[in-house]
Coordinates of C-alpha atoms in Angstrom, one line a residue:
M217 CA 5.9 -16.1 43.7
E218 CA 8.7 -16.7 41.1
K219 CA 8.3 -15.0 37.4
F220 CA 8.1 -17.2 34.5
V221 CA 10.4 -15.5 31.9
V222 CA 9.4 -16.6 27.9
L223 CA 12.3 -17.1 25.5
P224 CA 10.9 -15.3 22.6
E225 CA 11.2 -18.1 19.8
I226 CA 11.3 -19.1 15.7
A227 CA 9.3 -20.9 14.7
K228 CA 9.5 -21.6 10.7
L229 CA 11.8 -20.5 7.7
G230 CA 9.8 -17.6 6.2
H231 CA 11.0 -15.7 2.7
V232 CA 14.4 -16.0 0.5
A233 CA 14.4 -12.2 -0.8
L234 CA 16.5 -12.3 -4.5
V235 CA 17.7 -9.8 -6.5
S236 CA 17.9 -10.8 -9.8
E237 CA 20.9 -9.2 -12.9
N238 CA 17.9 -10.9 -15.3
L239 CA 14.4 -11.3 -14.3
E240 CA 13.1 -12.7 -16.9
K241 CA 15.0 -15.6 -16.8
S242 CA 14.2 -16.0 -14.3
L243 CA 11.3 -15.3 -13.8
W244 CA 10.7 -18.7 -16.3
F245 CA 13.0 -20.3 -14.7
F246 CA 11.0 -20.2 -11.4
R247 CA 7.6 -19.1 -12.4
D248 CA 7.2 -22.1 -15.7
V249 CA 9.7 -24.2 -14.5
L250 CA 9.9 -24.8 -10.8
G251 CA 6.7 -23.9 -11.5
L252 CA 5.8 -21.6 -8.1
E253 CA 2.9 -19.3 -8.4
E254 CA 2.6 -15.3 -8.9
T255 CA 1.4 -13.9 -5.3
E256 CA 1.3 -10.8 -7.2
E257 CA 3.9 -7.7 -8.9
V258 CA 4.6 -4.9 -6.0
D259 CA 6.4 -2.2 -7.2
G260 CA 8.5 -4.4 -10.0
V261 CA 9.0 -7.2 -6.9
H262 CA 7.1 -10.4 -8.0
Y263 CA 5.9 -12.1 -5.1
L264 CA 6.5 -16.3 -5.1
R265 CA 5.5 -19.5 -3.4
A266 CA 5.1 -23.5 -4.2
W267 CA 1.2 -24.1 -4.0
G268 CA 1.3 -25.4 -0.1
D269 CA 2.6 -23.0 0.5
F270 CA 0.3 -20.5 2.7
E271 CA 1.8 -17.1 3.6
H272 CA 1.9 -14.2 1.1
H273 CA 5.0 -15.3 -0.6
T274 CA 8.3 -17.8 0.3
L275 CA 9.9 -16.4 -2.3
S276 CA 10.7 -12.7 -3.7
V277 CA 12.6 -11.3 -7.3
R278 CA 13.7 -8.0 -8.1
A279 CA 15.5 -7.1 -10.4
G280 CA 19.3 -5.5 -9.8
E281 CA 22.8 -4.8 -11.6
T282 CA 23.9 -7.7 -9.6
S283 CA 22.6 -10.6 -8.2
Y284 CA 22.8 -11.6 -4.7
I285 CA 19.8 -11.9 -1.6
D286 CA 18.6 -9.5 0.4
H287 CA 17.6 -10.7 3.4
I288 CA 16.0 -14.0 4.8
G289 CA 12.7 -14.1 6.7
W290 CA 12.3 -16.2 9.2
R291 CA 8.7 -15.8 11.5
T292 CA 8.5 -15.8 15.4
K293 CA 5.5 -18.1 17.0
R294 CA 4.5 -15.2 19.2
R295 CA 4.1 -11.4 17.9
E296 CA 5.9 -9.8 21.1
D297 CA 8.6 -12.3 20.2
V298 CA 10.1 -9.7 17.9
A299 CA 10.5 -6.9 20.0
T300 CA 11.8 -9.2 22.1
F301 CA 14.6 -11.1 19.8
A302 CA 15.2 -6.5 19.4
K303 CA 16.4 -5.9 22.7
I304 CA 18.0 -9.7 22.2
L305 CA 20.2 -8.3 19.2
E306 CA 20.7 -4.9 20.5
D307 CA 22.2 -5.9 24.4
A308 CA 24.2 -8.3 22.6
G309 CA 25.6 -5.5 20.3
T310 CA 24.2 -6.2 17.2
E311 CA 22.7 -3.9 15.2
V312 CA 18.3 -4.0 14.0
R313 CA 16.2 -2.1 12.1
W314 CA 12.9 -1.8 12.1
I315 CA 10.7 -2.1 8.7
K316 CA 7.6 -0.2 8.9
A317 CA 4.6 -3.4 8.6
G318 CA 3.9 -2.9 4.5
E319 CA 7.8 -2.2 4.0
E320 CA 7.7 -6.3 2.4
R321 CA 4.1 -6.7 0.6
G322 CA 1.7 -8.9 3.0
Q323 CA 4.1 -8.4 5.5
G324 CA 3.5 -6.9 9.4
E325 CA 5.8 -5.0 11.0
A326 CA 9.8 -6.3 11.1
I327 CA 13.1 -6.1 11.7
R328 CA 16.7 -7.6 10.6
F329 CA 19.8 -7.1 11.3
E330 CA 23.2 -9.4 9.9
L331 CA 24.8 -12.7 11.8
P332 CA 28.6 -12.7 12.1
S333 CA 28.6 -13.6 8.0
G334 CA 26.9 -10.4 6.6
H335 CA 23.7 -12.6 6.2
R336 CA 21.0 -10.2 6.6
F337 CA 18.0 -11.8 8.7
E338 CA 14.3 -10.7 9.2
L339 CA 12.0 -12.0 12.1
Y340 CA 8.8 -11.6 12.1
Y341 CA 5.0 -12.7 13.2
D342 CA 2.4 -11.4 11.3
M343 CA 1.9 -11.7 7.5
E344 CA -0.8 -12.2 5.2
K345 CA -2.1 -15.6 4.4
T346 CA -3.1 -14.4 0.3
P347 CA -6.2 -17.0 -0.8
A348 CA -5.8 -18.3 -4.6
D349 CA -7.5 -16.8 -6.9
P350 CA -10.8 -18.8 -8.5
E351 CA -8.9 -20.5 -11.3
R352 CA -5.9 -21.6 -9.7
K353 CA -7.1 -22.5 -6.2
S354 CA -7.7 -26.5 -5.0
V355 CA -10.3 -27.5 -4.2
L356 CA -9.0 -29.2 -0.9
K357 CA -9.6 -26.7 2.6
N358 CA -6.2 -26.9 3.2
Q359 CA -4.2 -26.6 0.2
T360 CA -3.7 -23.5 -0.9
Y361 CA -3.4 -23.9 -4.9
K362 CA -3.9 -26.6 -7.3
A363 CA -1.0 -29.4 -6.9
W364 CA 0.8 -30.1 -10.5
R365 CA -0.4 -26.9 -12.0
K366 CA 3.2 -26.9 -13.9
G367 CA 7.3 -27.2 -13.4
V368 CA 8.1 -29.1 -11.4
S369 CA 5.6 -27.4 -8.5
P370 CA 7.1 -28.4 -5.2
R371 CA 4.9 -28.5 -2.3
R372 CA 6.5 -25.9 0.0
I373 CA 10.3 -23.9 0.6
D374 CA 11.9 -26.3 2.6
H375 CA 15.9 -24.1 4.2
I376 CA 18.3 -22.5 3.0
N377 CA 22.4 -22.8 3.0
L378 CA 24.5 -20.0 3.1
Q379 CA 28.4 -19.5 2.2
T380 CA 30.9 -18.1 4.1
S381 CA 34.3 -17.6 5.1
V382 CA 34.2 -16.1 9.0
N383 CA 34.8 -18.8 11.8
N384 CA 32.2 -21.5 11.0
L385 CA 32.0 -21.7 15.1
E386 CA 31.2 -17.5 15.3
V387 CA 28.1 -17.4 13.4
V388 CA 27.1 -21.3 14.8
N389 CA 26.5 -19.9 18.0
F390 CA 25.2 -15.9 17.2
L391 CA 22.5 -18.9 15.1
R392 CA 22.0 -21.0 19.1
E393 CA 22.7 -18.5 21.7
K394 CA 21.2 -15.2 20.2
L395 CA 17.8 -16.9 18.0
G396 CA 17.3 -20.5 20.1
F397 CA 18.2 -23.0 17.1
K398 CA 19.6 -26.4 18.0
L399 CA 22.6 -28.0 16.2
R400 CA 21.8 -31.4 14.5
E401 CA 24.4 -32.3 13.0
Y402 CA 29.1 -30.7 11.7
F403 CA 31.1 -31.6 10.2
V404 CA 35.0 -31.4 11.0
N405 CA 38.2 -31.4 8.7
K406 CA 41.7 -32.8 8.8
N407 CA 42.0 -30.4 12.4
N408 CA 39.1 -31.2 13.8
E409 CA 38.1 -27.8 13.4
Q410 CA 34.1 -27.1 12.8
V411 CA 33.0 -26.5 9.1
A412 CA 29.6 -27.2 8.7
S413 CA 26.9 -26.9 10.9
W414 CA 23.1 -28.1 10.2
L415 CA 20.9 -26.6 12.4
S416 CA 16.7 -26.1 13.2
V417 CA 14.1 -24.5 15.1
T418 CA 11.9 -27.3 14.2
P419 CA 12.2 -30.6 14.3
L420 CA 14.3 -30.6 10.0
V421 CA 17.6 -31.7 10.1
H422 CA 17.5 -28.2 9.3
D423 CA 15.9 -25.4 8.5
V424 CA 19.6 -23.7 8.2
A425 CA 23.4 -24.9 7.0
I426 CA 25.7 -23.0 7.7
M427 CA 29.1 -23.9 5.6
T428 CA 32.4 -22.1 6.6
T429 CA 34.9 -22.8 2.9
D430 CA 38.0 -20.5 1.2
R431 CA 35.7 -20.2 -1.8
S432 CA 34.2 -18.1 -0.5
K433 CA 34.7 -14.1 -2.6
K434 CA 32.5 -13.1 1.0
P435 CA 31.9 -13.4 3.3
N436 CA 27.6 -13.4 3.7
E437 CA 26.8 -16.2 0.1
M438 CA 23.8 -18.1 -0.3
H439 CA 24.5 -22.1 -1.1
H440 CA 21.5 -23.5 -2.1
L441 CA 17.7 -22.3 -1.3
A442 CA 16.0 -25.3 -1.1
Y443 CA 11.9 -25.8 -1.5
W444 CA 10.2 -29.7 -0.5
L445 CA 9.1 -32.2 -2.7
D446 CA 6.7 -35.1 -1.2
N447 CA 8.4 -39.0 -2.6
A448 CA 11.1 -40.1 -4.6
Q449 CA 9.5 -40.1 -7.9
D450 CA 8.6 -36.4 -8.0
L451 CA 12.1 -35.9 -7.5
L452 CA 12.9 -38.2 -11.1
R453 CA 10.1 -36.5 -12.2
A454 CA 11.8 -33.0 -11.6
A455 CA 15.0 -34.3 -13.5
D456 CA 13.0 -34.7 -16.4
I457 CA 11.6 -32.1 -16.7
L458 CA 15.0 -29.7 -15.2
N459 CA 16.1 -31.9 -19.3
E460 CA 13.4 -30.9 -21.4
A461 CA 13.9 -27.6 -20.3
E462 CA 17.7 -27.3 -21.2
I463 CA 19.2 -26.9 -18.4
E464 CA 21.7 -29.2 -15.9
F465 CA 21.4 -30.2 -12.8
V466 CA 24.2 -32.2 -10.2
G467 CA 22.4 -35.9 -8.7
P468 CA 20.3 -37.5 -8.0
G469 CA 21.5 -38.8 -5.0
K470 CA 20.7 -39.4 -1.8
H471 CA 23.2 -37.6 1.2
G472 CA 23.9 -38.7 3.8
I473 CA 23.9 -35.9 6.9
S474 CA 19.8 -35.3 7.0
Q475 CA 18.9 -38.7 4.8
A476 CA 17.3 -36.8 2.5
M477 CA 17.2 -37.2 -2.0
Y478 CA 18.3 -33.7 -4.0
V479 CA 18.3 -32.8 -7.4
Y480 CA 20.5 -29.0 -7.9
V481 CA 19.9 -26.7 -10.5
K482 CA 20.9 -22.8 -10.7
D483 CA 18.7 -20.4 -11.8
P484 CA 19.3 -18.7 -15.0
G485 CA 18.3 -15.1 -13.8
S486 CA 20.9 -15.0 -11.1
G487 CA 23.2 -17.7 -10.4
L488 CA 21.4 -19.0 -7.5
R489 CA 21.4 -22.3 -6.9
I490 CA 18.1 -24.2 -5.7
E491 CA 18.3 -27.3 -4.2
I492 CA 15.1 -29.7 -5.3
F493 CA 15.0 -31.7 -1.9
T494 CA 12.8 -35.0 -0.5
N495 CA 12.7 -38.2 2.1
G496 CA 15.6 -36.7 5.2
Y497 CA 15.0 -37.1 8.6
L498 CA 12.4 -35.7 11.7
I499 CA 13.3 -34.8 15.1
F500 CA 11.5 -35.3 17.9
E501 CA 14.4 -35.9 21.5
P502 CA 13.8 -33.2 23.4
D503 CA 17.1 -34.4 24.0
W504 CA 18.8 -34.6 20.6
E505 CA 23.4 -34.5 20.7
P506 CA 24.7 -33.0 17.7
I507 CA 26.4 -35.2 15.3
K508 CA 29.8 -35.8 14.3
W509 CA 31.3 -36.3 11.5
T510 CA 34.7 -36.6 10.9
Y511 CA 36.8 -35.8 8.1
E512 CA 36.9 -39.6 6.7
E513 CA 33.3 -39.7 7.2
Y514 CA 32.2 -36.5 5.4
L515 CA 33.5 -38.1 2.0
K516 CA 32.8 -41.5 1.9
Y517 CA 29.3 -41.5 3.8
G518 CA 28.1 -38.2 5.1
S519 CA 27.4 -35.2 1.7
T520 CA 26.8 -37.8 -0.9
Y521 CA 25.6 -41.6 0.6
W522 CA 25.1 -42.5 -3.4
G523 CA 24.9 -40.7 -6.3
D524 CA 26.8 -38.3 -8.7
R525 CA 29.8 -41.4 -8.3
R526 CA 32.6 -40.9 -10.8
R527 CA 34.6 -43.9 -12.0
D528 CA 36.5 -45.7 -9.2
D529 CA 39.7 -44.2 -10.7
V530 CA 39.3 -40.5 -9.1
D531 CA 40.3 -39.9 -6.3
R532 CA 37.7 -39.9 -3.7
E533 CA 38.9 -36.6 -2.0
A534 CA 39.0 -34.3 -5.7
Q535 CA 35.6 -35.1 -6.5
I536 CA 33.6 -34.7 -3.5
R537 CA 35.3 -31.3 -4.0
E538 CA 34.4 -31.1 -7.6
L539 CA 30.7 -31.7 -6.2
I540 CA 30.1 -29.3 -3.5
Q541 CA 31.9 -26.4 -6.1
S542 CA 29.6 -27.8 -8.3
R543 CA 26.8 -27.8 -5.9

């Protein structure tokens, strides 16, 4: 009888581990302005999550001399997938480091490795689903915390956008061939070279985006981390809250790629850009063909479908460059 091989799979984006050069400002922003809930603080690491996140944390923040992303965590679909991914990666020549259970609070055994761009990924399966304390607990059994308790109050983590100076296809092919990501949409430059890609392991348009640009000072930068709001009205409310906190932001607007509405804002402590994100579309087709955006199409509709428009006499190409850089 023919033996079937079960390929390992990534289930979803889990968390981002942030190091901040100004921890006090970062905690003020994430806890009070953005409205994330703090699960706990252990050995100087603050673990946070949105009111609809179930795992122990979707963001961790600790102090450092400079600000950077330590790693990005992804949960696998099965416990055994962690070891299977480790073998696939090692066979391909990628260095893999095993993380003992408990080394990261709430998390079981995991592996860490780097993409060709140098971004550090972590794969795990076991993670505590820590209940909220009684004062913050929702009356809904299918929800962790009370909604709208403070700040912008996003429901859940949504996606990451990684910025790099490395060839876009090199990173994209690694994600597809070694980790099972599916390419959903992509953008080419004037020379028809792929320079931005949106990929996912879920029905979302993207769990991760890869943007190649000569503006990258390092090959492993993060362009933004996104948290999800339920609807457009929540996004407008978020803009009011940010303005009341006297924090500058970009938006509201709507992307052509992903069709989602957005506001971009930077954590004043670390400089990490956060996208407050809603709407968009889901992909359920098993035979989905990646959508190509040409340079001209991207300038006209891809990045900004509407919102953030400048005067008609401003050169559109220069405007897009300005907007992307500000984001």
